[in-house]
Short mmCIF file of C-alpha atoms in Angstrom, two decimals:
data_model
loop_
_atom_site.label_atom_id
_atom_site.label_comp_id
_atom_site.label_asym_id
_atom_site.label_seq_id
_atom_site.Cartn_x
_atom_site.Cartn_y
_atom_site.Cartn_z
CA UNK A 1 83.01 -53.88 115.71
CA UNK A 2 85.51 -52.20 113.53
CA UNK A 3 83.79 -53.69 110.59
CA UNK A 4 80.51 -52.25 111.84
CA UNK A 5 81.76 -48.94 112.58
CA UNK A 6 83.56 -48.58 109.15
CA UNK A 7 80.50 -49.70 107.30
CA UNK A 8 78.57 -47.21 109.27
CA UNK A 9 80.86 -44.35 108.52
CA UNK A 10 80.79 -45.47 104.84
CA UNK A 11 76.98 -45.37 104.97
CA UNK A 12 77.04 -41.73 106.22
CA UNK A 13 79.37 -40.86 103.47
CA UNK A 14 76.99 -42.32 100.81
CA UNK A 15 74.09 -40.63 102.40
CA UNK A 16 75.86 -37.48 102.25
CA UNK A 17 76.78 -37.78 98.92
CA UNK A 18 73.32 -38.66 97.99
CA UNK A 19 71.92 -35.76 99.67
CA UNK A 20 74.32 -33.51 97.71
CA UNK A 21 73.18 -35.39 94.58
CA UNK A 22 69.54 -34.63 95.43
CA UNK A 23 70.44 -30.89 95.94
CA UNK A 24 72.35 -30.53 92.46
CA UNK A 25 69.36 -30.82 90.22
CA UNK A 26 67.96 -27.76 92.13
CA UNK A 27 71.15 -25.72 91.85
CA UNK A 28 71.10 -26.55 88.16
CA UNK A 29 67.50 -25.29 87.47
CA UNK A 30 68.10 -21.98 89.29
CA UNK A 31 71.20 -21.25 86.80
CA UNK A 32 70.09 -22.73 83.70
CA UNK A 33 66.66 -21.51 83.57
CA UNK A 34 66.01 -20.12 80.25
CA UNK A 35 65.40 -16.38 79.93
CA UNK A 36 61.78 -14.95 79.72
CA UNK A 37 60.66 -14.30 75.93
CA UNK A 38 59.40 -10.83 74.89
CA UNK A 39 55.86 -10.98 74.74
CA UNK A 40 54.37 -9.99 71.15
CA UNK A 41 50.85 -8.12 71.02
CA UNK A 42 48.00 -9.82 69.00
CA UNK A 43 47.89 -8.89 65.46
CA UNK A 44 44.56 -7.18 65.68
CA UNK A 45 46.24 -5.01 68.44
CA UNK A 46 48.82 -3.65 65.91
CA UNK A 47 48.41 -0.70 63.68
CA UNK A 48 48.69 -1.94 60.00
CA UNK A 49 50.64 1.28 59.06
CA UNK A 50 53.16 1.85 62.09
CA UNK A 51 53.43 -2.03 62.93
CA UNK A 52 53.00 -1.07 66.79
CA UNK A 53 50.62 -1.40 69.55
CA UNK A 54 47.80 0.94 68.99
CA UNK A 55 47.11 3.42 71.99
CA UNK A 56 44.49 5.69 70.40
CA UNK A 57 42.70 3.37 67.85
CA UNK A 58 40.23 4.57 65.57
CA UNK A 59 37.97 2.63 63.07
CA UNK A 60 37.43 4.06 59.40
CA UNK A 61 34.75 3.92 57.10
CA UNK A 62 36.11 0.70 55.47
CA UNK A 63 36.31 -1.10 58.87
CA UNK A 64 39.94 -0.97 59.47
CA UNK A 65 41.44 0.02 62.73
CA UNK A 66 44.65 2.31 62.64
CA UNK A 67 46.55 4.46 65.26
CA UNK A 68 44.79 8.05 65.09
CA UNK A 69 48.23 9.83 64.25
CA UNK A 70 48.94 7.38 61.37
CA UNK A 71 45.70 8.31 59.79
CA UNK A 72 46.11 11.95 60.22
CA UNK A 73 49.59 11.65 58.47
CA UNK A 74 48.13 9.77 55.72
CA UNK A 75 45.44 12.46 55.23
CA UNK A 76 47.77 15.37 55.39
CA UNK A 77 50.01 13.51 52.67
CA UNK A 78 47.00 12.45 50.69
CA UNK A 79 48.15 8.76 50.83
CA UNK A 80 46.23 5.66 51.12
CA UNK A 81 48.36 2.60 51.78
CA UNK A 82 47.43 -0.73 50.29
CA UNK A 83 47.09 -3.24 53.27
CA UNK A 84 48.56 -6.81 53.25
CA UNK A 85 45.24 -8.24 52.18
CA UNK A 86 45.25 -6.05 49.15
CA UNK A 87 42.50 -3.78 50.19
CA UNK A 88 42.77 -0.06 50.38
CA UNK A 89 41.18 1.76 53.36
CA UNK A 90 38.75 4.47 53.31
CA UNK A 91 39.56 7.48 55.58
CA UNK A 92 36.89 9.56 54.89
CA UNK A 93 35.21 8.86 58.47
CA UNK A 94 37.01 8.29 61.84
CA UNK A 95 35.52 6.90 64.69
CA UNK A 96 37.22 6.12 68.26
CA UNK A 97 37.40 2.30 68.79
CA UNK A 98 36.77 2.33 72.43
CA UNK A 99 36.13 -1.30 72.61
CA UNK A 100 39.49 -2.13 70.96
CA UNK A 101 41.22 0.27 73.32
CA UNK A 102 39.78 -1.29 76.29
CA UNK A 103 40.84 -4.68 74.98
CA UNK A 104 44.30 -3.45 74.40
CA UNK A 105 44.61 -1.99 78.03
CA UNK A 106 43.28 -5.18 79.49
CA UNK A 107 45.82 -7.41 77.74
CA UNK A 108 48.55 -4.90 78.75
CA UNK A 109 47.58 -5.55 82.48
CA UNK A 110 47.17 -9.19 82.18
CA UNK A 111 50.73 -9.77 80.40
CA UNK A 112 52.57 -6.99 82.32
CA UNK A 113 53.30 -5.18 79.34
CA UNK A 114 54.71 -1.83 79.43
CA UNK A 115 52.11 0.50 81.12
CA UNK A 116 51.05 3.05 80.04
CA UNK A 117 51.87 2.34 76.34
CA UNK A 118 53.35 5.35 74.73
CA UNK A 119 51.25 6.58 71.87
CA UNK A 120 53.20 7.29 68.41
CA UNK A 121 53.60 11.06 68.00
CA UNK A 122 52.36 12.72 64.95
CA UNK A 123 55.77 13.78 63.60
CA UNK A 124 56.96 10.18 63.72
CA UNK A 125 53.87 8.91 61.95
CA UNK A 126 54.36 11.64 59.33
CA UNK A 127 57.96 10.55 58.61
CA UNK A 128 56.69 6.81 58.54
CA UNK A 129 53.89 7.50 56.14
CA UNK A 130 56.13 9.59 54.03
CA UNK A 131 58.66 6.86 53.78
CA UNK A 132 55.86 4.47 52.73
CA UNK A 133 54.70 7.29 50.11
CA UNK A 134 58.15 7.47 48.51
CA UNK A 135 58.41 3.56 48.47
CA UNK A 136 54.97 3.15 46.56
CA UNK A 137 55.74 5.85 44.09
CA UNK A 138 59.17 4.21 43.39
CA UNK A 139 57.51 1.04 42.35
CA UNK A 140 54.95 2.98 40.33
CA UNK A 141 57.61 5.07 38.43
CA UNK A 142 58.01 2.79 35.30
CA UNK A 143 54.31 2.65 34.48
CA UNK A 144 54.03 6.56 35.39
CA UNK A 145 56.63 7.36 32.91
CA UNK A 146 54.95 5.41 30.20
CA UNK A 147 51.78 7.45 30.75
CA UNK A 148 53.56 10.61 30.59
CA UNK A 149 55.14 9.57 27.25
CA UNK A 150 51.83 8.72 26.02
CA UNK A 151 50.36 12.06 26.99
CA UNK A 152 53.16 13.74 25.12
CA UNK A 153 52.72 11.68 22.16
CA UNK A 154 49.23 12.67 22.02
CA UNK A 155 49.82 16.33 22.03
CA UNK A 156 52.49 16.07 19.24
CA UNK A 157 49.97 14.23 17.16
CA UNK A 158 47.11 16.70 17.65
CA UNK A 159 46.18 18.71 14.58
CA UNK A 160 46.40 22.59 14.75
CA UNK A 161 42.66 22.95 14.41
CA UNK A 162 42.27 21.24 17.76
CA UNK A 163 44.58 23.63 19.80
CA UNK A 164 43.26 27.05 20.54
CA UNK A 165 43.87 29.69 23.21
CA UNK A 166 41.59 31.17 25.62
CA UNK A 167 42.92 34.69 24.87
CA UNK A 168 42.23 34.30 21.19
CA UNK A 169 38.79 33.11 21.98
CA UNK A 170 38.17 35.87 24.12
CA UNK A 171 39.30 38.37 21.66
CA UNK A 172 36.92 36.82 18.83
CA UNK A 173 34.13 36.82 21.29
CA UNK A 174 34.76 40.65 21.86
CA UNK A 175 34.67 41.11 18.25
CA UNK A 176 31.39 39.47 17.85
CA UNK A 177 29.34 40.46 20.88
CA UNK A 178 30.45 44.01 21.56
CA UNK A 179 31.22 44.90 18.04
CA UNK A 180 33.49 47.91 18.73
CA UNK A 181 36.63 45.92 19.89
CA UNK A 182 39.44 45.06 17.76
CA UNK A 183 42.45 42.93 18.46
CA UNK A 184 44.37 45.77 20.47
CA UNK A 185 47.18 45.41 22.93
CA UNK A 186 44.54 46.10 25.75
CA UNK A 187 42.23 43.16 24.80
CA UNK A 188 44.88 40.61 24.83
CA UNK A 189 46.64 39.06 27.67
CA UNK A 190 49.57 41.39 29.21
CA UNK A 191 53.35 40.46 29.11
CA UNK A 192 53.06 38.20 32.32
CA UNK A 193 50.33 36.03 30.85
CA UNK A 194 51.74 33.27 28.14
CA UNK A 195 49.69 30.75 26.12
CA UNK A 196 50.56 27.30 26.15
CA UNK A 197 47.68 24.90 25.39
CA UNK A 198 44.03 25.19 25.59
CA UNK A 199 42.11 24.75 28.71
CA UNK A 200 40.11 22.06 27.08
CA UNK A 201 43.23 19.81 27.36
CA UNK A 202 42.91 19.68 31.04
CA UNK A 203 41.06 16.50 31.21
CA UNK A 204 43.23 14.57 28.73
CA UNK A 205 46.57 15.73 30.36
CA UNK A 206 48.22 13.93 33.33
CA UNK A 207 49.91 16.16 35.63
CA UNK A 208 52.96 13.91 36.94
CA UNK A 209 53.29 13.86 40.77
CA UNK A 210 56.79 14.50 42.27
CA UNK A 211 58.69 14.18 45.37
CA UNK A 212 59.08 17.80 45.14
CA UNK A 213 55.12 18.47 45.16
CA UNK A 214 55.10 16.11 48.34
CA UNK A 215 57.71 18.14 50.23
CA UNK A 216 55.74 21.44 49.12
CA UNK A 217 52.55 20.12 50.32
CA UNK A 218 54.07 19.04 53.74
CA UNK A 219 55.63 22.16 54.49
CA UNK A 220 52.65 24.37 53.27
CA UNK A 221 50.41 22.30 55.92
CA UNK A 222 52.76 22.83 58.57
CA UNK A 223 51.95 24.70 61.78
CA UNK A 224 55.01 26.68 61.71
CA UNK A 225 55.22 29.99 59.77
CA UNK A 226 58.82 29.84 58.88
CA UNK A 227 58.30 26.49 56.96
CA UNK A 228 55.33 27.94 55.24
CA UNK A 229 57.29 30.93 54.05
CA UNK A 230 60.34 28.89 53.13
CA UNK A 231 58.02 26.75 50.96
CA UNK A 232 56.17 29.69 49.31
CA UNK A 233 59.36 31.25 48.53
CA UNK A 234 60.77 28.36 46.69
CA UNK A 235 57.54 27.66 45.04
CA UNK A 236 57.04 31.27 43.81
CA UNK A 237 60.56 31.25 42.34
CA UNK A 238 60.16 27.76 40.86
CA UNK A 239 56.75 28.70 39.15
CA UNK A 240 57.94 32.10 37.92
CA UNK A 241 60.77 30.66 35.83
CA UNK A 242 59.75 27.32 34.85
CA UNK A 243 56.82 26.56 32.62
CA UNK A 244 57.09 22.82 33.10
CA UNK A 245 56.93 23.30 36.77
CA UNK A 246 53.72 25.52 36.57
CA UNK A 247 52.11 22.53 35.06
CA UNK A 248 53.31 19.67 37.19
CA UNK A 249 53.05 21.50 40.59
CA UNK A 250 49.38 22.89 39.79
CA UNK A 251 47.63 19.60 41.34
CA UNK A 252 44.54 19.44 43.52
CA UNK A 253 46.77 18.56 46.72
CA UNK A 254 48.86 21.62 46.28
CA UNK A 255 46.07 23.93 45.62
CA UNK A 256 44.24 22.60 48.47
CA UNK A 257 47.28 23.07 50.97
CA UNK A 258 47.73 26.80 49.23
CA UNK A 259 44.13 27.86 49.55
CA UNK A 260 44.09 28.45 53.38
CA UNK A 261 47.38 30.48 53.08
CA UNK A 262 45.96 33.16 50.70
CA UNK A 263 43.89 34.80 53.59
CA UNK A 264 46.88 34.32 56.22
CA UNK A 265 47.40 37.19 58.53
CA UNK A 266 50.97 37.35 57.92
CA UNK A 267 51.82 39.56 55.00
CA UNK A 268 54.62 37.50 53.48
CA UNK A 269 52.61 34.38 53.62
CA UNK A 270 49.55 36.18 51.77
CA UNK A 271 51.73 37.91 49.28
CA UNK A 272 53.56 34.99 48.20
CA UNK A 273 50.65 32.79 48.06
CA UNK A 274 48.47 34.83 45.84
CA UNK A 275 51.69 35.64 43.67
CA UNK A 276 51.88 31.86 43.25
CA UNK A 277 48.17 31.62 42.12
CA UNK A 278 49.12 34.12 39.29
CA UNK A 279 52.08 32.18 38.21
CA UNK A 280 50.18 28.91 37.91
CA UNK A 281 47.39 30.45 36.16
CA UNK A 282 49.88 31.70 33.43
CA UNK A 283 49.35 28.25 31.96
CA UNK A 284 46.06 28.00 30.05
CA UNK A 285 45.70 24.18 31.07
CA UNK A 286 45.66 25.23 34.69
CA UNK A 287 43.02 28.03 34.56
CA UNK A 288 39.88 25.76 35.03
CA UNK A 289 41.60 23.73 37.77
CA UNK A 290 42.29 26.56 39.89
CA UNK A 291 38.87 27.87 39.90
CA UNK A 292 37.45 24.49 40.43
CA UNK A 293 39.74 24.02 43.48
CA UNK A 294 37.89 26.84 45.39
CA UNK A 295 40.83 29.29 45.37
CA UNK A 296 38.84 32.14 43.83
CA UNK A 297 36.78 33.03 47.04
CA UNK A 298 39.81 33.66 49.13
CA UNK A 299 41.51 35.53 46.18
CA UNK A 300 38.39 37.96 46.04
CA UNK A 301 38.60 38.30 49.76
CA UNK A 302 42.18 39.50 49.43
CA UNK A 303 41.21 42.07 46.71
CA UNK A 304 38.68 43.49 49.11
CA UNK A 305 40.66 43.91 52.11
CA UNK A 306 44.28 42.28 51.82
CA UNK A 307 47.74 43.72 51.98
CA UNK A 308 48.31 46.40 49.31
CA UNK A 309 50.86 43.98 47.36
CA UNK A 310 48.49 40.88 47.85
CA UNK A 311 45.76 43.16 46.10
CA UNK A 312 47.88 43.73 43.18
CA UNK A 313 48.39 39.96 42.78
CA UNK A 314 44.74 39.13 43.26
CA UNK A 315 43.63 41.55 40.54
CA UNK A 316 46.11 39.97 38.29
CA UNK A 317 45.02 36.54 39.27
CA UNK A 318 41.32 37.13 38.23
CA UNK A 319 42.55 38.82 35.23
CA UNK A 320 44.40 35.87 34.32
CA UNK A 321 41.63 33.32 35.01
CA UNK A 322 39.01 35.50 33.42
CA UNK A 323 40.73 34.69 29.95
CA UNK A 324 39.16 31.13 29.89
CA UNK A 325 35.90 31.29 28.86
CA UNK A 326 34.83 28.44 31.19
CA UNK A 327 35.89 30.52 34.12
CA UNK A 328 33.73 34.03 33.15
CA UNK A 329 30.48 32.88 34.65
CA UNK A 330 32.02 31.25 37.75
CA UNK A 331 33.82 34.37 38.84
CA UNK A 332 30.99 36.43 38.38
CA UNK A 333 28.58 34.03 40.38
CA UNK A 334 31.56 33.88 43.27
CA UNK A 335 31.30 37.70 43.65
CA UNK A 336 34.25 38.97 41.75
CA UNK A 337 32.55 41.90 40.02
CA UNK A 338 32.06 44.28 42.99
CA UNK A 339 35.75 44.09 44.41
CA UNK A 340 37.12 44.56 40.81
CA UNK A 341 35.01 47.56 40.12
CA UNK A 342 35.98 49.11 43.52
CA UNK A 343 39.60 48.35 42.50
CA UNK A 344 39.50 50.55 39.54
CA UNK A 345 39.92 53.46 42.06
CA UNK A 346 43.08 51.82 43.86
CA UNK A 347 46.19 53.69 44.44
CA UNK A 348 48.14 51.07 42.72
CA UNK A 349 48.39 51.43 38.86
CA UNK A 350 48.99 47.72 38.60
CA UNK A 351 45.73 46.80 40.23
CA UNK A 352 43.64 49.52 38.37
CA UNK A 353 45.11 47.94 35.12
CA UNK A 354 44.30 44.42 35.94
CA UNK A 355 41.03 45.16 37.32
CA UNK A 356 39.91 46.87 34.24
CA UNK A 357 41.06 44.29 31.96
CA UNK A 358 39.58 41.52 34.19
CA UNK A 359 36.27 43.48 33.88
CA UNK A 360 36.52 43.68 30.25
CA UNK A 361 36.74 39.83 29.75
CA UNK A 362 34.26 39.20 32.28
CA UNK A 363 31.80 41.52 30.82
CA UNK A 364 32.05 39.21 27.63
CA UNK A 365 29.22 37.16 29.29
CA UNK A 366 25.64 38.33 29.23
CA UNK A 367 25.00 37.17 32.82
CA UNK A 368 27.99 39.22 34.16
CA UNK A 369 26.70 42.45 32.32
CA UNK A 370 23.34 42.13 33.87
CA UNK A 371 25.13 41.84 37.14
CA UNK A 372 27.18 45.04 36.61
CA UNK A 373 24.29 47.00 35.49
CA UNK A 374 22.28 46.10 38.54
CA UNK A 375 25.25 47.01 40.93
CA UNK A 376 25.35 50.43 39.33
CA UNK A 377 28.71 50.09 37.34
CA UNK A 378 27.47 52.03 34.35
CA UNK A 379 27.25 55.21 36.36
CA UNK A 380 30.64 54.47 37.91
CA UNK A 381 32.46 53.88 34.55
CA UNK A 382 31.03 56.93 32.96
CA UNK A 383 32.11 59.09 35.68
CA UNK A 384 35.74 57.49 35.54
CA UNK A 385 35.64 57.89 31.64
CA UNK A 386 34.64 61.74 31.97
CA UNK A 387 37.19 62.46 34.66
CA UNK A 388 39.87 60.91 32.20
CA UNK A 389 40.68 58.04 34.59
CA UNK A 390 41.82 55.07 32.56
CA UNK A 391 39.53 56.20 29.66
CA UNK A 392 40.73 53.63 27.09
CA UNK A 393 40.18 50.58 29.38
CA UNK A 394 36.94 51.95 30.57
CA UNK A 395 35.58 52.48 27.27
CA UNK A 396 36.42 48.66 26.46
CA UNK A 397 34.27 47.77 29.18
CA UNK A 398 31.48 50.11 28.10
CA UNK A 399 31.59 48.80 24.73
CA UNK A 400 30.56 45.25 26.01
CA UNK A 401 27.71 46.57 28.15
CA UNK A 402 26.38 48.61 25.27
CA UNK A 403 25.91 45.17 23.51
CA UNK A 404 23.08 44.13 25.99
CA UNK A 405 19.52 45.70 26.34
CA UNK A 406 20.25 46.28 30.18
CA UNK A 407 23.45 48.03 29.47
CA UNK A 408 22.07 50.31 26.78
CA UNK A 409 19.22 51.46 28.91
CA UNK A 410 21.52 52.40 31.73
CA UNK A 411 24.09 54.24 29.41
CA UNK A 412 21.08 56.07 27.61
CA UNK A 413 19.69 57.16 31.02
CA UNK A 414 23.28 58.19 32.17
CA UNK A 415 23.84 60.56 29.24
CA UNK A 416 26.32 58.30 27.55
CA UNK A 417 25.31 59.57 24.05
CA UNK A 418 26.04 63.06 24.67
CA UNK A 419 29.43 62.15 26.41
CA UNK A 420 30.70 60.01 23.34
CA UNK A 421 29.68 62.69 20.91
CA UNK A 422 31.55 65.35 22.83
CA UNK A 423 34.68 63.25 23.02
CA UNK A 424 34.68 62.59 19.31
CA UNK A 425 34.14 66.22 18.62
CA UNK A 426 37.03 67.36 20.87
CA UNK A 427 39.19 64.40 19.26
CA UNK A 428 41.21 64.24 22.65
CA UNK A 429 42.09 60.50 22.60
CA UNK A 430 44.99 58.75 24.04
CA UNK A 431 45.35 56.65 21.01
CA UNK A 432 43.49 55.67 17.87
CA UNK A 433 42.21 52.48 19.59
CA UNK A 434 40.50 54.70 22.32
CA UNK A 435 38.74 56.60 19.62
CA UNK A 436 37.50 53.36 17.85
CA UNK A 437 36.37 52.16 21.28
CA UNK A 438 34.22 55.48 21.57
CA UNK A 439 32.81 54.76 18.07
CA UNK A 440 32.13 51.13 18.88
CA UNK A 441 30.17 52.08 22.21
CA UNK A 442 28.20 54.59 20.45
CA UNK A 443 27.49 51.92 17.67
CA UNK A 444 26.11 49.68 20.35
CA UNK A 445 23.80 52.56 21.65
CA UNK A 446 22.63 53.07 18.16
CA UNK A 447 20.36 49.91 18.48
CA UNK A 448 18.49 51.75 21.33
CA UNK A 449 15.66 52.64 19.14
CA UNK A 450 13.86 55.98 19.33
CA UNK A 451 15.49 57.16 22.49
CA UNK A 452 19.13 57.23 20.73
CA UNK A 453 17.83 59.01 17.67
CA UNK A 454 16.37 61.60 19.97
CA UNK A 455 19.51 61.91 22.06
CA UNK A 456 21.70 61.94 19.03
CA UNK A 457 19.78 64.58 17.38
CA UNK A 458 20.09 66.60 20.52
CA UNK A 459 23.93 66.18 20.86
CA UNK A 460 24.36 67.22 16.90
CA UNK A 461 25.68 63.56 16.33
CA UNK A 462 25.04 63.73 12.69
CA UNK A 463 27.43 66.58 12.03
CA UNK A 464 30.24 65.18 14.30
CA UNK A 465 30.20 61.82 12.87
CA UNK A 466 30.31 62.90 9.10
CA UNK A 467 33.79 64.29 10.01
CA UNK A 468 34.93 60.75 11.28
CA UNK A 469 33.32 59.08 8.12
CA UNK A 470 36.78 58.99 6.56
CA UNK A 471 39.01 58.63 9.74
CA UNK A 472 40.22 55.62 11.51
CA UNK A 473 40.28 51.48 10.54
CA UNK A 474 37.89 50.51 7.88
CA UNK A 475 35.89 48.69 10.86
CA UNK A 476 35.49 51.94 12.56
CA UNK A 477 34.40 53.82 9.13
CA UNK A 478 31.82 51.16 8.76
CA UNK A 479 30.34 51.77 12.22
CA UNK A 480 30.06 55.48 11.72
CA UNK A 481 28.33 54.98 8.49
CA UNK A 482 25.90 52.56 9.96
CA UNK A 483 25.23 55.13 12.83
CA UNK A 484 24.61 57.86 10.18
CA UNK A 485 22.00 55.62 8.57
CA UNK A 486 20.11 55.29 11.86
CA UNK A 487 19.96 59.09 12.37
CA UNK A 488 19.07 59.91 8.78
CA UNK A 489 16.58 57.16 8.83
CA UNK A 490 14.63 59.22 11.43
CA UNK A 491 14.66 62.49 9.55
CA UNK A 492 13.35 60.86 6.09
CA UNK A 493 10.40 59.14 7.69
CA UNK A 494 9.47 61.84 10.47
CA UNK A 495 6.46 62.98 8.46
CA UNK A 496 5.18 59.92 7.26
CA UNK A 497 5.44 57.76 10.79
CA UNK A 498 3.01 57.78 13.25
CA UNK A 499 4.96 58.74 16.44
CA UNK A 500 2.78 56.59 18.74
CA UNK A 501 3.26 53.58 16.48
CA UNK A 502 6.92 54.29 16.81
CA UNK A 503 6.89 54.46 20.57
CA UNK A 504 4.84 50.95 20.65
CA UNK A 505 7.60 49.38 18.22
CA UNK A 506 10.56 50.82 20.28
CA UNK A 507 11.06 47.56 22.11
CA UNK A 508 10.83 45.48 19.00
CA UNK A 509 13.50 47.56 17.34
CA UNK A 510 15.79 47.28 20.47
CA UNK A 511 15.48 43.61 20.18
CA UNK A 512 16.27 43.19 16.52
CA UNK A 513 19.29 45.41 17.14
CA UNK A 514 20.35 43.13 19.89
CA UNK A 515 20.37 40.35 17.32
CA UNK A 516 22.15 42.26 14.69
CA UNK A 517 24.92 43.11 17.38
CA UNK A 518 25.25 39.61 18.31
CA UNK A 519 25.56 38.34 14.86
CA UNK A 520 28.39 41.15 13.95
#
């Protein structure tokens, strides 16, 4: 019995230990279970730029999908990243990718992913894209330096005959078309304008991008006014003192960021924006690029109704841009002539001065002369000249208008012959150049045929001009002699010529006179 009971107790102990052994694996499974791994979203749900799950996906023209704020940041920095497959996306069109957004939300619900997913804010996206932009530029730097060196080498090896300045071309054109003008201080660029290289070099020169430019563009496009003001002040100071900066910073991106600020309602933003345009336009190679960027219309708007200091800079900008022959017609077409004519009566001497010189250079083009005549500028200019208001500069513009048939007709109708003869008789001129401009304008009118001869005789022009035959420069003396020849020719042939025939041939005389004026 003892043996049986002992074996029974031993069996109980074995059963107890067995039960414990059966419970042991469960205990171990509970404590030794591996931790839950972090769920990774599918690659098609991840933005190629941010590397994070997309919340507001958009599909672009090239078929790729991105987070919306990443695309906005890329567009603000004018940056197109190279994707892992080597392709470059096209950001011209953005369409919300609703199907992908729905699939992402469904995946988040099924995997218990963080809901709702937090979108990447624009500031974070902007900083991220800017980092990618700087990294891509640092990789391209060696090749870029090589291209700049090649460009400089081309500049150095160019022959002098291939290099010309717009201001020189304008003065030459003035001498050929209008006749009376000479290379005077009023016909050349003012002290604020400096010549470097011809505007024809624009296409061949490479404007090097810089981190500085990217920072300026970012701040100029900021919604915070204080950031815009900070960038504008730095940019104005930089372009005022450094010629190289004026060339390097005159890029399409910077001009695009600067353009909307020109018409800002904040005085400091508007004034500094237009002043920067003036500084950038001082370099000849920048002039055409500035006009092509679309900056001229807002500058014209400022001249019409901007802040007083902004109007000063706007007149200076149009004057500087008008020095390039390629811009003259464009400024006229864009509506620059009427506000410039109105600005001649501005309270600011600086605005009046630059507006007059801008009109002088713009009126070297025939299409602009026609526009000026049609808007009644001849009567306005003659009235200002009679009142002694900027007589010298006004006569320069009238010289150009007298070189066209439309301008001659309006000036003859407005009594210009009698006025010019009266001025020459009084000899009350600011300078010798003003007297020569008066003679030049009268010379342009002398191609007006019979009408000029009759008006000249009425104003006793022959007697007055004989006194000037030995005064002034050789060019002025030659013009006086030719005017006298026109007047004397009428007296010598008066009895032998049929007046009706003369009246019929008046238009032919005028057209032949236009040809001679253009050649000279």
